[in-house]
Amino acid sequence: MKKLEQLYEGKAKKIFKTDEEDRYWVEYKDDATAFNGEKKGTILDKGIVNNKMSAILFKLLEAHGIPTHFESLINDREQYVKAVKILPLEVIVRNVAAGSLAKRLGLEEGVVMKETVLEFCYKDDALGDPMINEYHIYAMEFATPEQVEKIKKMSLIVNEVLVKFFLEHGLKLIDFKLEFGVYKGEVILADEISPDTCRLWDAVTNEKMDKDRFRRDLGGVEETYQAVLSRIQG
Ligand code: TMP
């Protein structure tokens, strides 16, 4: 497959056309942002970790019946994916109170919730990805009720599979963000799953092993990304 013109550059990835109409070429960057782009930096080799980790996790999810955009790795930083049309939604799945949920509801980070919480945000950087509910989604036609039903079901299965997988590798999955796209009329899982998009805490010490190290200036950022990759590869 040939890499053709760039279609889009996001905060963490570049998407290119290919000579196959239904495939994109994704390049993972080392650029890191937080707080809707207010904080900027570089995490050396983050692109490699996130590319490889997403490949491992999307293959695992496919094996559990979740359709994903992942096709194959090209090299350390790049992968082929199905040419999806991304729905303008960020789906947040939470098992343990942390981050914006802890702040919003005045909870201490680390409180295990009785049930898994799903949240939707409208994917719009200029607006800071505001939280929305299903009424907004249908009123603004961001997705159909059928698509949202599938998204909710898939997100909960993804959570079950990933919680178990990470725990087997010594990590607690606190929360994460998913994006979905439409491919040949069907909703499939897209984007990435990486320490940028998950909160992962060491299962024994609760040490933060994700992008919060960058967001909160905790140090050891690069080492932590590498450690997460080696754990899940091991
Ligand atoms: P939050 O607690 O800041 O709302 O984040 C919830 C989860 O979503 C956390 O695992 C980080 C992830 N996330 C993203 O992947 N992209 C984003 O832009 C934000 C705000 C959070």
mmCIF file of C-alpha atoms and ligand atoms in Angstrom:
data_model
loop_
_atom_site.group_PDB
_atom_site.id
_atom_site.type_symbol
_atom_site.label_atom_id
_atom_site.label_comp_id
_atom_site.label_asym_id
_atom_site.label_seq_id
_atom_site.Cartn_x
_atom_site.Cartn_y
_atom_site.Cartn_z
ATOM 1 C CA MET A 1 0.000 0.000 0.000
ATOM 2 C CA LYS A 2 1.232 3.506 -0.773
ATOM 3 C CA LYS A 3 1.123 6.480 1.603
ATOM 4 C CA LEU A 4 -0.671 9.335 -0.194
ATOM 5 C CA GLU A 5 -1.644 12.837 0.924
ATOM 6 C CA GLN A 6 -2.260 13.738 4.545
ATOM 7 C CA LEU A 7 -5.966 13.963 5.335
ATOM 8 C CA TYR A 8 -5.762 15.184 8.894
ATOM 9 C CA GLU A 9 -3.321 16.010 11.661
ATOM 10 C CA GLY A 10 -4.589 15.661 15.209
ATOM 11 C CA LYS A 11 -2.832 16.263 18.505
ATOM 12 C CA ALA A 12 -1.332 12.771 18.643
ATOM 13 C CA LYS A 13 -1.649 11.281 15.138
ATOM 14 C CA LYS A 14 -1.533 12.034 11.423
ATOM 15 C CA ILE A 15 -3.898 10.283 9.034
ATOM 16 C CA PHE A 16 -2.962 9.711 5.395
ATOM 17 C CA LYS A 17 -4.870 8.438 2.404
ATOM 18 C CA THR A 18 -3.575 5.291 0.735
ATOM 19 C CA ASP A 19 -3.940 3.928 -2.777
ATOM 20 C CA GLU A 20 -6.667 1.675 -1.365
ATOM 21 C CA GLU A 21 -9.891 3.610 -0.995
ATOM 22 C CA ASP A 22 -11.001 1.907 2.209
ATOM 23 C CA ARG A 23 -7.683 2.034 4.078
ATOM 24 C CA TYR A 24 -5.948 4.862 5.941
ATOM 25 C CA TRP A 25 -2.307 5.089 7.019
ATOM 26 C CA VAL A 26 -1.899 6.292 10.632
ATOM 27 C CA GLU A 27 1.288 7.815 12.002
ATOM 28 C CA TYR A 28 1.571 8.126 15.788
ATOM 29 C CA LYS A 29 3.434 11.237 16.991
ATOM 30 C CA ASP A 30 5.420 11.940 20.172
ATOM 31 C CA ASP A 31 3.511 15.216 20.696
ATOM 32 C CA ALA A 32 1.586 15.384 23.938
ATOM 33 C CA THR A 33 -1.078 17.861 25.001
ATOM 34 C CA ALA A 34 -3.273 18.183 28.040
ATOM 35 C CA PHE A 35 -6.113 20.391 29.241
ATOM 36 C CA ASN A 36 -7.457 20.787 25.710
ATOM 37 C CA GLY A 37 -4.109 21.750 24.236
ATOM 38 C CA GLU A 38 -3.179 24.325 26.912
ATOM 39 C CA LYS A 39 -0.209 22.247 28.064
ATOM 40 C CA LYS A 40 2.111 21.057 25.297
ATOM 41 C CA GLY A 41 5.145 18.810 25.285
ATOM 42 C CA THR A 42 6.874 15.805 23.799
ATOM 43 C CA ILE A 43 7.040 12.315 25.228
ATOM 44 C CA LEU A 44 9.990 10.585 23.581
ATOM 45 C CA ASP A 45 8.873 7.441 21.698
ATOM 46 C CA LYS A 46 5.267 7.778 22.884
ATOM 47 C CA GLY A 47 4.236 7.302 19.248
ATOM 48 C CA ILE A 48 5.927 3.905 19.204
ATOM 49 C CA VAL A 49 4.353 2.794 22.491
ATOM 50 C CA ASN A 50 0.856 3.956 21.502
ATOM 51 C CA ASN A 51 1.071 2.412 18.008
ATOM 52 C CA LYS A 52 2.187 -0.972 19.358
ATOM 53 C CA MET A 53 -0.135 -0.937 22.359
ATOM 54 C CA SER A 54 -3.185 -0.039 20.265
ATOM 55 C CA ALA A 55 -2.335 -2.889 17.878
ATOM 56 C CA ILE A 56 -2.119 -5.407 20.761
ATOM 57 C CA LEU A 57 -5.374 -4.226 22.339
ATOM 58 C CA PHE A 58 -7.388 -3.962 19.123
ATOM 59 C CA LYS A 59 -6.315 -7.522 18.175
ATOM 60 C CA LEU A 60 -7.355 -8.724 21.628
ATOM 61 C CA LEU A 61 -10.728 -6.982 21.292
ATOM 62 C CA GLU A 62 -11.290 -8.400 17.780
ATOM 63 C CA ALA A 63 -10.683 -11.855 19.282
ATOM 64 C CA HIS A 64 -13.508 -11.061 21.727
ATOM 65 C CA GLY A 65 -15.938 -10.126 18.949
ATOM 66 C CA ILE A 66 -15.468 -6.327 18.915
ATOM 67 C CA PRO A 67 -15.105 -5.016 15.340
ATOM 68 C CA THR A 68 -12.252 -2.482 15.162
ATOM 69 C CA HIS A 69 -10.566 -0.331 12.529
ATOM 70 C CA PHE A 70 -7.173 -1.999 13.083
ATOM 71 C CA GLU A 71 -5.714 -3.804 10.052
ATOM 72 C CA SER A 72 -1.953 -4.279 10.502
ATOM 73 C CA LEU A 73 1.232 -2.647 11.767
ATOM 74 C CA ILE A 74 3.428 -1.027 9.097
ATOM 75 C CA ASN A 75 6.395 -0.217 11.346
ATOM 76 C CA ASP A 76 7.101 0.973 14.909
ATOM 77 C CA ARG A 77 5.096 4.187 14.531
ATOM 78 C CA GLU A 78 2.598 3.453 11.773
ATOM 79 C CA GLN A 79 -0.359 1.210 11.112
ATOM 80 C CA TYR A 80 -3.041 0.566 8.492
ATOM 81 C CA VAL A 81 -6.634 1.025 9.550
ATOM 82 C CA LYS A 82 -10.035 0.828 7.891
ATOM 83 C CA ALA A 83 -11.125 4.192 6.460
ATOM 84 C CA VAL A 84 -13.852 4.954 9.001
ATOM 85 C CA LYS A 85 -15.886 8.124 9.328
ATOM 86 C CA ILE A 86 -15.360 9.054 12.980
ATOM 87 C CA LEU A 87 -18.542 9.852 14.929
ATOM 88 C CA PRO A 88 -18.150 13.170 16.809
ATOM 89 C CA LEU A 89 -18.359 11.454 20.201
ATOM 90 C CA GLU A 90 -15.876 10.591 22.908
ATOM 91 C CA VAL A 91 -17.131 7.748 25.058
ATOM 92 C CA ILE A 92 -15.655 7.694 28.552
ATOM 93 C CA VAL A 93 -15.855 4.493 30.584
ATOM 94 C CA ARG A 94 -15.139 4.721 34.319
ATOM 95 C CA ASN A 95 -14.628 2.006 36.916
ATOM 96 C CA VAL A 96 -12.989 4.092 39.649
ATOM 97 C CA ALA A 97 -13.545 7.794 40.361
ATOM 98 C CA ALA A 98 -10.661 9.911 39.060
ATOM 99 C CA GLY A 99 -9.914 13.002 36.989
ATOM 100 C CA SER A 100 -12.830 15.182 35.951
ATOM 101 C CA LEU A 101 -15.451 12.888 37.530
ATOM 102 C CA ALA A 102 -13.774 13.022 40.947
ATOM 103 C CA LYS A 103 -13.592 16.817 40.633
ATOM 104 C CA ARG A 104 -17.172 17.270 39.397
ATOM 105 C CA LEU A 105 -18.761 15.108 42.109
ATOM 106 C CA GLY A 106 -16.343 15.997 44.919
ATOM 107 C CA LEU A 107 -15.080 12.415 45.253
ATOM 108 C CA GLU A 108 -11.679 11.295 46.336
ATOM 109 C CA GLU A 109 -9.693 9.741 43.479
ATOM 110 C CA GLY A 110 -9.668 5.973 43.895
ATOM 111 C CA VAL A 111 -13.253 5.470 45.068
ATOM 112 C CA VAL A 112 -14.462 2.271 43.391
ATOM 113 C CA MET A 113 -17.965 2.851 42.012
ATOM 114 C CA LYS A 114 -20.836 0.355 42.417
ATOM 115 C CA GLU A 115 -21.400 0.331 38.644
ATOM 116 C CA THR A 116 -19.427 1.186 35.550
ATOM 117 C CA VAL A 117 -20.175 4.751 34.416
ATOM 118 C CA LEU A 118 -20.471 5.704 30.735
ATOM 119 C CA GLU A 119 -20.216 9.348 29.672
ATOM 120 C CA PHE A 120 -20.466 10.980 26.262
ATOM 121 C CA CYS A 121 -18.609 14.093 25.147
ATOM 122 C CA TYR A 122 -19.055 16.039 21.930
ATOM 123 C CA LYS A 123 -15.742 15.755 20.090
ATOM 124 C CA ASP A 124 -14.968 19.406 19.386
ATOM 125 C CA ASP A 125 -11.617 20.873 20.435
ATOM 126 C CA ALA A 126 -12.783 24.484 20.059
ATOM 127 C CA LEU A 127 -15.516 23.796 22.645
ATOM 128 C CA GLY A 128 -13.243 21.677 24.880
ATOM 129 C CA ASP A 129 -15.152 18.409 24.224
ATOM 130 C CA PRO A 130 -18.209 19.262 26.376
ATOM 131 C CA MET A 131 -20.091 16.468 28.116
ATOM 132 C CA ILE A 132 -23.463 15.683 26.519
ATOM 133 C CA ASN A 133 -26.241 13.156 27.044
ATOM 134 C CA GLU A 134 -28.264 10.994 24.658
ATOM 135 C CA TYR A 135 -30.864 13.733 24.103
ATOM 136 C CA HIS A 136 -28.139 16.009 22.725
ATOM 137 C CA ILE A 137 -26.796 13.194 20.546
ATOM 138 C CA TYR A 138 -30.190 12.627 18.863
ATOM 139 C CA ALA A 139 -31.207 16.303 18.721
ATOM 140 C CA MET A 140 -27.920 17.226 17.021
ATOM 141 C CA GLU A 141 -27.846 13.977 14.993
ATOM 142 C CA PHE A 142 -24.330 13.103 16.177
ATOM 143 C CA ALA A 143 -25.393 9.428 16.033
ATOM 144 C CA THR A 144 -28.616 7.418 15.751
ATOM 145 C CA PRO A 145 -30.265 5.592 18.675
ATOM 146 C CA GLU A 146 -29.279 2.258 17.045
ATOM 147 C CA GLN A 147 -25.651 3.388 16.816
ATOM 148 C CA VAL A 148 -25.653 4.565 20.443
ATOM 149 C CA GLU A 149 -27.102 1.231 21.630
ATOM 150 C CA LYS A 150 -24.276 -0.596 19.831
ATOM 151 C CA ILE A 151 -21.686 1.842 21.192
ATOM 152 C CA LYS A 152 -22.892 1.335 24.766
ATOM 153 C CA LYS A 153 -22.883 -2.475 24.439
ATOM 154 C CA MET A 154 -19.435 -2.512 22.800
ATOM 155 C CA SER A 155 -17.973 -0.087 25.363
ATOM 156 C CA LEU A 156 -19.031 -2.311 28.270
ATOM 157 C CA ILE A 157 -17.582 -5.416 26.592
ATOM 158 C CA VAL A 158 -14.345 -3.521 25.851
ATOM 159 C CA ASN A 159 -14.240 -2.595 29.540
ATOM 160 C CA GLU A 160 -14.696 -6.200 30.707
ATOM 161 C CA VAL A 161 -12.015 -7.499 28.340
ATOM 162 C CA LEU A 162 -9.516 -4.740 29.139
ATOM 163 C CA VAL A 163 -10.013 -4.752 32.936
ATOM 164 C CA LYS A 164 -9.188 -8.474 32.966
ATOM 165 C CA PHE A 165 -6.281 -8.139 30.522
ATOM 166 C CA PHE A 166 -4.612 -5.238 32.346
ATOM 167 C CA LEU A 167 -5.050 -6.902 35.734
ATOM 168 C CA GLU A 168 -3.256 -9.981 34.392
ATOM 169 C CA HIS A 169 -0.378 -7.582 33.669
ATOM 170 C CA GLY A 170 -0.400 -5.879 37.057
ATOM 171 C CA LEU A 171 -2.455 -2.814 36.116
ATOM 172 C CA LYS A 172 -5.847 -1.502 37.247
ATOM 173 C CA LEU A 173 -7.948 0.090 34.503
ATOM 174 C CA ILE A 174 -9.425 3.139 36.214
ATOM 175 C CA ASP A 175 -11.072 4.824 33.210
ATOM 176 C CA PHE A 176 -10.583 5.294 29.469
ATOM 177 C CA LYS A 177 -11.870 7.029 26.361
ATOM 178 C CA LEU A 178 -13.097 5.355 23.176
ATOM 179 C CA GLU A 179 -14.012 6.663 19.747
ATOM 180 C CA PHE A 180 -16.151 4.910 17.171
ATOM 181 C CA GLY A 181 -16.456 5.264 13.412
ATOM 182 C CA VAL A 182 -18.744 4.105 10.642
ATOM 183 C CA TYR A 183 -17.306 1.687 8.091
ATOM 184 C CA LYS A 184 -19.474 0.148 5.358
ATOM 185 C CA GLY A 185 -22.571 1.195 7.305
ATOM 186 C CA GLU A 186 -21.490 -0.429 10.592
ATOM 187 C CA VAL A 187 -20.235 1.169 13.813
ATOM 188 C CA ILE A 188 -16.768 -0.100 14.714
ATOM 189 C CA LEU A 189 -14.201 0.801 17.364
ATOM 190 C CA ALA A 190 -11.612 3.293 16.076
ATOM 191 C CA ASP A 191 -8.891 5.727 17.220
ATOM 192 C CA GLU A 192 -6.430 4.365 19.821
ATOM 193 C CA ILE A 193 -6.194 2.767 23.257
ATOM 194 C CA SER A 194 -2.990 3.778 25.005
ATOM 195 C CA PRO A 195 -1.628 5.446 28.163
ATOM 196 C CA ASP A 196 -2.814 8.709 26.525
ATOM 197 C CA THR A 197 -6.429 7.549 26.599
ATOM 198 C CA CYS A 198 -6.554 5.328 29.707
ATOM 199 C CA ARG A 199 -5.878 5.767 33.403
ATOM 200 C CA LEU A 200 -3.816 2.791 34.535
ATOM 201 C CA TRP A 201 -2.646 2.345 38.119
ATOM 202 C CA ASP A 202 -0.171 -0.233 39.368
ATOM 203 C CA ALA A 203 -2.275 -3.048 40.849
ATOM 204 C CA VAL A 204 -0.192 -3.208 44.032
ATOM 205 C CA THR A 205 1.037 0.331 44.715
ATOM 206 C CA ASN A 206 -1.643 2.374 42.851
ATOM 207 C CA GLU A 207 1.182 4.302 41.207
ATOM 208 C CA LYS A 208 -0.110 6.251 38.181
ATOM 209 C CA MET A 209 1.122 4.658 34.950
ATOM 210 C CA ASP A 210 -0.473 6.833 32.269
ATOM 211 C CA LYS A 211 -0.657 10.345 30.849
ATOM 212 C CA ASP A 212 -1.495 11.787 34.276
ATOM 213 C CA ARG A 213 2.306 11.685 34.851
ATOM 214 C CA PHE A 214 2.573 14.292 32.068
ATOM 215 C CA ARG A 215 -0.629 16.189 32.930
ATOM 216 C CA ARG A 216 0.346 16.523 36.603
ATOM 217 C CA ASP A 217 4.149 16.796 36.213
ATOM 218 C CA LEU A 218 4.795 13.616 38.193
ATOM 219 C CA GLY A 219 8.049 12.762 36.375
ATOM 220 C CA GLY A 220 9.178 9.493 34.795
ATOM 221 C CA VAL A 221 6.818 9.990 31.877
ATOM 222 C CA GLU A 222 8.819 8.212 29.133
ATOM 223 C CA GLU A 223 9.843 5.376 31.465
ATOM 224 C CA THR A 224 6.226 4.829 32.445
ATOM 225 C CA TYR A 225 5.002 4.565 28.831
ATOM 226 C CA GLN A 226 7.777 2.020 28.128
ATOM 227 C CA ALA A 227 6.962 0.087 31.312
ATOM 228 C CA VAL A 228 3.276 -0.211 30.385
ATOM 229 C CA LEU A 229 4.185 -1.540 26.932
ATOM 230 C CA SER A 230 6.659 -4.083 28.335
ATOM 231 C CA ARG A 231 4.137 -5.254 30.913
ATOM 232 C CA ILE A 232 1.414 -5.928 28.337
ATOM 233 C CA GLN A 233 3.904 -7.524 25.934
ATOM 234 C CA GLY A 234 5.219 -9.763 28.736
HETATM 235 P P1 TMP B 1 -11.162 12.908 32.519
HETATM 236 O O1 TMP B 1 -11.226 12.364 33.890
HETATM 237 O O2 TMP B 1 -10.153 14.003 32.337
HETATM 238 O O3 TMP B 1 -12.509 13.279 31.980
HETATM 239 O O4 TMP B 1 -10.623 11.712 31.575
HETATM 240 C C1 TMP B 1 -11.273 10.462 31.530
HETATM 241 C C2 TMP B 1 -10.483 9.491 30.675
HETATM 242 O O5 TMP B 1 -10.495 9.882 29.309
HETATM 243 C C3 TMP B 1 -9.008 9.384 31.041
HETATM 244 O O6 TMP B 1 -8.634 8.010 30.977
HETATM 245 C C4 TMP B 1 -8.274 10.152 29.984
HETATM 246 C C5 TMP B 1 -9.180 10.070 28.791
HETATM 247 N N1 TMP B 1 -9.194 11.305 28.009
HETATM 248 C C6 TMP B 1 -8.798 11.266 26.686
HETATM 249 O O7 TMP B 1 -8.419 10.220 26.155
HETATM 250 N N2 TMP B 1 -8.838 12.429 25.973
HETATM 251 C C7 TMP B 1 -9.251 13.599 26.503
HETATM 252 O O8 TMP B 1 -9.253 14.609 25.803
HETATM 253 C C8 TMP B 1 -9.657 13.619 27.882
HETATM 254 C C9 TMP B 1 -10.107 14.886 28.533
HETATM 255 C C10 TMP B 1 -9.609 12.452 28.583
#
